Short mmCIF file of C-alpha atoms and ligand atoms in Angstrom, two decimals:
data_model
loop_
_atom_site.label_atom_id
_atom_site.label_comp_id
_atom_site.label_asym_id
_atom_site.label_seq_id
_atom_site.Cartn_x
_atom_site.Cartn_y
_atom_site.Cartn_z
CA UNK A 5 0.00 0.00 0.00
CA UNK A 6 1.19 3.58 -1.04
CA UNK A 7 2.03 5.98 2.14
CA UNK A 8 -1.13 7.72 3.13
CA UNK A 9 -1.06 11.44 1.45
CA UNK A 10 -1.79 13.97 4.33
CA UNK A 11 -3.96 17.19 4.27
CA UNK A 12 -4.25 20.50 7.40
CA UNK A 13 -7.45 21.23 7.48
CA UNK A 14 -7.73 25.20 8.23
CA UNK A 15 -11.01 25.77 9.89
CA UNK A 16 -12.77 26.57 13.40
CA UNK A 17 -13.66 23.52 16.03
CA UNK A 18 -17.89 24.33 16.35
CA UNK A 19 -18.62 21.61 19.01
CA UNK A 20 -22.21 21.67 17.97
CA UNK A 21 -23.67 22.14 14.69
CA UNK A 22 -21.58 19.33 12.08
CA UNK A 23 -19.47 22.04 10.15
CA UNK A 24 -15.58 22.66 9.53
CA UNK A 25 -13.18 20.45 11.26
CA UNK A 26 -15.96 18.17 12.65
CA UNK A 27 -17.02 16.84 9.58
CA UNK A 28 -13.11 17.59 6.95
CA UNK A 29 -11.88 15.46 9.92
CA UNK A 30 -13.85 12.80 9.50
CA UNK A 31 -14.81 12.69 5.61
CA UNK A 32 -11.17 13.16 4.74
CA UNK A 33 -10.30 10.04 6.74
CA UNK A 34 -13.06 8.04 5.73
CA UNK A 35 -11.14 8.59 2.15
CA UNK A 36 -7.47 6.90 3.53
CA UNK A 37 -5.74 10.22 3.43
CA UNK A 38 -4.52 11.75 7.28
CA UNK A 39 -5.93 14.89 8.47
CA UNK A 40 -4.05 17.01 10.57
CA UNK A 41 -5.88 20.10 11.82
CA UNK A 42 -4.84 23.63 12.73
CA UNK A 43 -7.84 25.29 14.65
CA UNK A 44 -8.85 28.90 13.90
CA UNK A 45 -11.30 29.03 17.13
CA UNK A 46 -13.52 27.47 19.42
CA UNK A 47 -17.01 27.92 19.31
CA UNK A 48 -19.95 25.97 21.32
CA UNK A 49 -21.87 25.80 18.01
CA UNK A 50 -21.68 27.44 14.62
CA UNK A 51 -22.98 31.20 14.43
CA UNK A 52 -25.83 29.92 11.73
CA UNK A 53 -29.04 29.32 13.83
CA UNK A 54 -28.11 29.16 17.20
CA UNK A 55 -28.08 32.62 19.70
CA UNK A 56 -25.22 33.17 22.48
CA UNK A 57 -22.45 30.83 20.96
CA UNK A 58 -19.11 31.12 22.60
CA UNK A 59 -16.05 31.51 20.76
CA UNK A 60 -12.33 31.56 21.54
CA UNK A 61 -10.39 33.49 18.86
CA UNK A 62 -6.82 31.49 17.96
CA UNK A 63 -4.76 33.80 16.02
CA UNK A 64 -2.07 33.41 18.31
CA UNK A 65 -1.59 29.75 18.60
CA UNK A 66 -1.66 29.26 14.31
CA UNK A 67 1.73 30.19 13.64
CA UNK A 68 3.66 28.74 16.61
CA UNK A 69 1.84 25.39 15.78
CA UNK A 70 2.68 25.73 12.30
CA UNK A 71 6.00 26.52 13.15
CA UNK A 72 6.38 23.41 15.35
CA UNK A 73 5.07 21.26 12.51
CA UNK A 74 7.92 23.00 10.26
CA UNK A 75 10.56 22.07 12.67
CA UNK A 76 9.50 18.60 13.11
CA UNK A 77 9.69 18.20 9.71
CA UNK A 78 6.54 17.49 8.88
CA UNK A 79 5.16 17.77 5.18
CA UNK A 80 1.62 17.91 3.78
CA UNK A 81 0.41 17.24 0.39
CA UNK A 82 -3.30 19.59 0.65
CA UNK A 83 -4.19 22.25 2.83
CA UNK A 84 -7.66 23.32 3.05
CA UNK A 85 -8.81 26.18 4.75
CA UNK A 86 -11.71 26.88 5.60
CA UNK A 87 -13.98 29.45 7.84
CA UNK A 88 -11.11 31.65 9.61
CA UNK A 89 -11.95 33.45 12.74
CA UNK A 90 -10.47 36.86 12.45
CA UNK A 91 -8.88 39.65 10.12
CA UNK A 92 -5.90 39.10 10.68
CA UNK A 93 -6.10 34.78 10.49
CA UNK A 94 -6.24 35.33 6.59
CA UNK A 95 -2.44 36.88 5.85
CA UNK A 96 -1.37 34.50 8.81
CA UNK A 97 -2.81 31.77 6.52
CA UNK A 98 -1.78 33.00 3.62
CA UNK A 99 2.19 32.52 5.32
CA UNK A 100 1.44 29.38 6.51
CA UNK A 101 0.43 27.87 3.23
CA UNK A 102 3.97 29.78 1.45
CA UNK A 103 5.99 28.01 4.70
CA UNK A 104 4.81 24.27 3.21
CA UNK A 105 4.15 24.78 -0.22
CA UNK A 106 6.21 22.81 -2.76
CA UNK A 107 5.09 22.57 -6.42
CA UNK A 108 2.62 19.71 -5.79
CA UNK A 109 1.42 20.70 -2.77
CA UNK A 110 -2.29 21.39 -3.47
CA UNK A 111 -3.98 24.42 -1.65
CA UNK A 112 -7.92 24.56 -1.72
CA UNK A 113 -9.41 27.19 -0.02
CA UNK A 114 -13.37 27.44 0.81
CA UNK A 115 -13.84 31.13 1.10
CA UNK A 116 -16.31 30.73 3.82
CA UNK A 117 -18.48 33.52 4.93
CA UNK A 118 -21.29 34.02 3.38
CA UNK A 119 -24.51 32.22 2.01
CA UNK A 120 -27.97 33.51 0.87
CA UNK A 121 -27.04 36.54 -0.34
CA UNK A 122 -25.76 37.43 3.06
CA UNK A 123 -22.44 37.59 5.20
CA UNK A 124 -22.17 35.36 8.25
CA UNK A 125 -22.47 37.54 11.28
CA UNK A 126 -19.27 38.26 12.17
CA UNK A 127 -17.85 39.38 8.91
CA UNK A 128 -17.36 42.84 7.59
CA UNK A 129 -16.32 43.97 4.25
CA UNK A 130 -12.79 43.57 5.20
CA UNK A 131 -13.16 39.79 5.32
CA UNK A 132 -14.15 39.44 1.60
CA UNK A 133 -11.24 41.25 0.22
CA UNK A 134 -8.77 39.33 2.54
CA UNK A 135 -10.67 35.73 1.44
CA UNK A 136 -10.27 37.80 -2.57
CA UNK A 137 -6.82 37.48 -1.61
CA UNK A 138 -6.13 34.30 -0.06
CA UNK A 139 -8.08 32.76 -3.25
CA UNK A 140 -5.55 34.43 -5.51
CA UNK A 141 -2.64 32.37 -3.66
CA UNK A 142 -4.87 28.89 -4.02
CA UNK A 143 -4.33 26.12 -6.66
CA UNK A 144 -8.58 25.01 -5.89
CA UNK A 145 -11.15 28.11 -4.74
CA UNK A 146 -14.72 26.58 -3.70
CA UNK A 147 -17.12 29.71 -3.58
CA UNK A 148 -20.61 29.38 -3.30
CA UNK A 149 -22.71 31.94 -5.11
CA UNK A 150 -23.08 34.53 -2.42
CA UNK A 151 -19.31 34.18 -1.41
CA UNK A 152 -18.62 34.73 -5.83
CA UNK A 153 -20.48 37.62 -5.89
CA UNK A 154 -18.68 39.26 -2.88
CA UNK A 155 -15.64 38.73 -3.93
CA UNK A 156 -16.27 40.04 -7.38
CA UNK A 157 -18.28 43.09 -5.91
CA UNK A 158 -21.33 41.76 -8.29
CA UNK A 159 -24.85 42.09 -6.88
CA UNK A 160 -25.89 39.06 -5.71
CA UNK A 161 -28.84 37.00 -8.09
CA UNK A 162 -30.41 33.83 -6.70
CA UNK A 163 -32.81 31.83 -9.10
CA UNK A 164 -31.70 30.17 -11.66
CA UNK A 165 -28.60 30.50 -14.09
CA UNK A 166 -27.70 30.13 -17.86
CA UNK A 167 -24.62 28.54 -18.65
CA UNK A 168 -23.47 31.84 -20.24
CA UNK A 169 -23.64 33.48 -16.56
CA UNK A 170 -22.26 30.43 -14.86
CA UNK A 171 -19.11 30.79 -17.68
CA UNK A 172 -18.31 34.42 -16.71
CA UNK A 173 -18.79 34.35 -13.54
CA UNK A 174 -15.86 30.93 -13.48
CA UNK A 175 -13.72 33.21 -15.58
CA UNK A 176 -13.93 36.16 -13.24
CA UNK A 177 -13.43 34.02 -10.24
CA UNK A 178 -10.66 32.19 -12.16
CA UNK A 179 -8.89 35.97 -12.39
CA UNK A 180 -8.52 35.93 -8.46
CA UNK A 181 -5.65 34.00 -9.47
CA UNK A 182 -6.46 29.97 -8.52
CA UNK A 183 -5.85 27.59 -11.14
CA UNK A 184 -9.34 25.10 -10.78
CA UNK A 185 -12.64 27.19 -9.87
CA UNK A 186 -15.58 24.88 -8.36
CA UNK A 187 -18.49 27.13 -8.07
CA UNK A 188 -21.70 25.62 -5.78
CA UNK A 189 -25.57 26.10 -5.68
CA UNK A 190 -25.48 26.65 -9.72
CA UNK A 191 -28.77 25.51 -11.00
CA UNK A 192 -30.56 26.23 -14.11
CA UNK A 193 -34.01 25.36 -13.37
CA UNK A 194 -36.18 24.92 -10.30
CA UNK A 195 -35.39 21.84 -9.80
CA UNK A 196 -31.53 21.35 -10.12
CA UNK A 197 -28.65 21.74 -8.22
CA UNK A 198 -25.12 21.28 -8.29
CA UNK A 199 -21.53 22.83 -9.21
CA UNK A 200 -19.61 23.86 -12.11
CA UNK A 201 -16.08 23.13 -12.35
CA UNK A 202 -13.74 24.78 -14.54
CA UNK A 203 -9.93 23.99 -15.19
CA UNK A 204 -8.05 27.32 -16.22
CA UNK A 205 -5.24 25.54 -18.20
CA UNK A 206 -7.35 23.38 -20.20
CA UNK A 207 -10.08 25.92 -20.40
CA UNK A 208 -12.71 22.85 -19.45
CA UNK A 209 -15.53 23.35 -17.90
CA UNK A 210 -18.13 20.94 -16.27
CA UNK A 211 -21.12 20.90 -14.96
CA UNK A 212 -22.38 18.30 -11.87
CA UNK A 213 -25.98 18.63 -11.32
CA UNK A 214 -28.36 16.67 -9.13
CA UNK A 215 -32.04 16.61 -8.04
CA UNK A 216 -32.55 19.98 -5.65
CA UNK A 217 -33.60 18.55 -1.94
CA UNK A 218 -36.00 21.42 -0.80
CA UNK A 219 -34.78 23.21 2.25
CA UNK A 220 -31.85 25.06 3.60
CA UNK A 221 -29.40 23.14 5.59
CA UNK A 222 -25.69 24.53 7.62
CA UNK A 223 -22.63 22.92 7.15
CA UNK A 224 -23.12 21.60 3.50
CA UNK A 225 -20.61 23.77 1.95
CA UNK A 226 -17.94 22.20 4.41
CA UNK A 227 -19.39 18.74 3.73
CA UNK A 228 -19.06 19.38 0.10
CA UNK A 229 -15.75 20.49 0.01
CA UNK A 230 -14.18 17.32 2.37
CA UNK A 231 -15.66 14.93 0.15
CA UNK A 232 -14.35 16.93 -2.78
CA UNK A 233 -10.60 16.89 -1.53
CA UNK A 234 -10.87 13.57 0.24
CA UNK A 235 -11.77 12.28 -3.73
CA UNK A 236 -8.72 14.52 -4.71
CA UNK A 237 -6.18 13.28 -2.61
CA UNK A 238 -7.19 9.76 -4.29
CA UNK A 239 -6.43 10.87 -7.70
CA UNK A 240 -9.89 11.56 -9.10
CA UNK A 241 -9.86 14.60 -11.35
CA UNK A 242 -11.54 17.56 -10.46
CA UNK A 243 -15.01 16.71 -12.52
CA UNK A 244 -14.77 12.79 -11.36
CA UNK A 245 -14.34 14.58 -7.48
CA UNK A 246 -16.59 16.84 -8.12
CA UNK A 247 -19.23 14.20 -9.09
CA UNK A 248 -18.50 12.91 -5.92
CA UNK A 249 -18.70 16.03 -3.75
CA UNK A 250 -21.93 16.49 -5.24
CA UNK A 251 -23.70 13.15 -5.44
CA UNK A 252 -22.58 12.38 -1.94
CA UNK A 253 -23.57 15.82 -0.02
CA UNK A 254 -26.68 15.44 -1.77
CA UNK A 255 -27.50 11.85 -0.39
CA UNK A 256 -26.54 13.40 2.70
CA UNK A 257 -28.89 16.44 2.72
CA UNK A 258 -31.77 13.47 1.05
CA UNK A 259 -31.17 11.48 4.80
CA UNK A 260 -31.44 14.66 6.54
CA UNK A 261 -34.96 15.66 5.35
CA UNK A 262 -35.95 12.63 5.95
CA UNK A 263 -34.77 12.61 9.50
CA UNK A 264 -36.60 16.29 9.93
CA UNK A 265 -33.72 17.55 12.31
CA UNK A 266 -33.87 20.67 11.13
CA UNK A 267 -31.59 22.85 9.07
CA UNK A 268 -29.25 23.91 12.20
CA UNK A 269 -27.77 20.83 13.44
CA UNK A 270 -25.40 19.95 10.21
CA UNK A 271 -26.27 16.59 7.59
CA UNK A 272 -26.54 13.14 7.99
CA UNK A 273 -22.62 12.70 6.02
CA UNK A 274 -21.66 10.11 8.83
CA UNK A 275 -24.66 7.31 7.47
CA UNK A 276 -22.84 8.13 3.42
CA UNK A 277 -19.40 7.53 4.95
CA UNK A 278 -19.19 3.60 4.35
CA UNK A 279 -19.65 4.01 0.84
CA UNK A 280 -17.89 6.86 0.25
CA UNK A 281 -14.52 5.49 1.77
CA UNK A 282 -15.50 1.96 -0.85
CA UNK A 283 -14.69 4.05 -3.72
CA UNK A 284 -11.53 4.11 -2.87
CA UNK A 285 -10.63 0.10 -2.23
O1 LIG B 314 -20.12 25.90 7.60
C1 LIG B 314 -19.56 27.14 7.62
C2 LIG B 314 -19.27 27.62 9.01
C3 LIG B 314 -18.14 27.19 9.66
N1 LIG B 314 -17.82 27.60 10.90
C4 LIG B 314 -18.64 28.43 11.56
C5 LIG B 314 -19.80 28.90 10.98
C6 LIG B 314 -20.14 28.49 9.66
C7 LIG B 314 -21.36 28.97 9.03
O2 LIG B 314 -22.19 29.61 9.57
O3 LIG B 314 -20.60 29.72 11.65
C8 LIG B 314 -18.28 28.86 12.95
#
């Protein structure tokens, strides 16, 4: 068997709530690749849904941890960050990611901070140039619609797309600077839903659609984008990962509704998890 390939996962611990590091830890393992994890904060639950969350801020401990990781020698072949905690987290990031890189390290970052037209509370104006930034210095960005539109100081339009909007909005997000552009919660009807991928160098696009699963549900965009690296790591290409992202976050949301927890308290990924890791034997 080949070495496992490793990944840091860049997000916030939210004890409560199955988003960030709670569910990349898991769903990248599930694929046989390690996941180490560098913490942005603590929170008792995610800010989506839930009022008087704690949180414990960890600028301070990133780079020391990093550092120790640099001195032990350790290597990683992925970083993906995720939802950072402060200002300040995204040039620290940004340095951490420079520190490891090596030409095929792979960097995907999830600009995460917004959804539904609207910033997570928390986040100012300030945070979506800094994530505009931190995309430029990725190999993979992973924006959702609201986060694309933020970034490219577009108004944001839900509803359906054409494939002529879905194009130039790839190609303006692909100008941030990344090489691969997955854009989520494209759909060109009322009852679609999925991502387009698009490959700068080869100039290919894709398009993954699925059945829409009525209702709104946190943590999916975190779901989406573990299951999309995890596929990664194992050598998928980014449509065949993408397929997967999308076919398996969907059967996730699909248990979910039918469990009627509610859209607060994350997806059902963990009962997808035993098939997921198969297609990888
Ligand atoms: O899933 C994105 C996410 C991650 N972490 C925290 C969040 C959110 C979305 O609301 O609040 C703390």
């Amino acid at each position: 068997m080949n070495q496992l390939k490793r990944v840091a996962a860049v997000h916030d611990i939210s004890g409560v709530g199955k988003c960030s590091l709670t569910v990349a830890l898991p769903i990248i393992s599930a694929a046989g690749v390690e996941c180490s994890v560098l913490p942005t904060a603590v929170l008792s639950t995610h800010t989506g849904g839930f009022e008087g969350f704690t949180f414990c801020d960890l600028t301070d401990e990133m780079m020391p941890i990093a550092e120790h990781w640099k001195k032990e020698g350790i290597t990683f072949d992925a970083f993906y960050s995720g939802y950072l905690g402060s200002l300040a987290q995204i040039d620290l990031v940004q340095n951490i990611f420079e520190m490891f890189r090596t030409s095929k390290t792979v960097v995907m970052v999830d600009p995460v901070m917004a959804d539904h037209g609207e910033l997570y509370s928390l986040f100012t104006l300030d945070h979506v140039k800094g994530m505009a930034k931190l995309c430029g210095c990725a190999d993979i960005i992973i924006p959702n619609r609201t986060e694309a539109a933020f970034m490219l100081e577009q108004e944001y339009k839900d509803g359906p797309m054409t494939e002529d909007e879905v194009e130039d909005l790839l190609y303006a997000l692909g100008r941030l600077g990344a090489k691969q552009v997955v854009l989520t919660g494209v759909h060109f009807g009322t009852d679609d839903l999925g991502a387009a991928c698009y490959d700068k160098k080869t100039g290919q696009i894709d398009y993954i659609m699925s059945k829409r699963i009525e209702g709104m549900y946190h943590g999916t965009g975190d779901v989406f984008g573990s299951f999309l690296l995890g596929a990664l790591m194992r050598e998928k290409s980014l449509a065949e990962a993408t397929r997967i992202a999308v076919d398996y976050t969907c059967a996730s949301i699909r248990l979910t509704a039918k469990d009627g927890t509610g859209p607060r308290m994350g997806v059902r990924f963990e009962s997808v998890m035993p098939n997921y890791g198969k297609l990888f034997d």
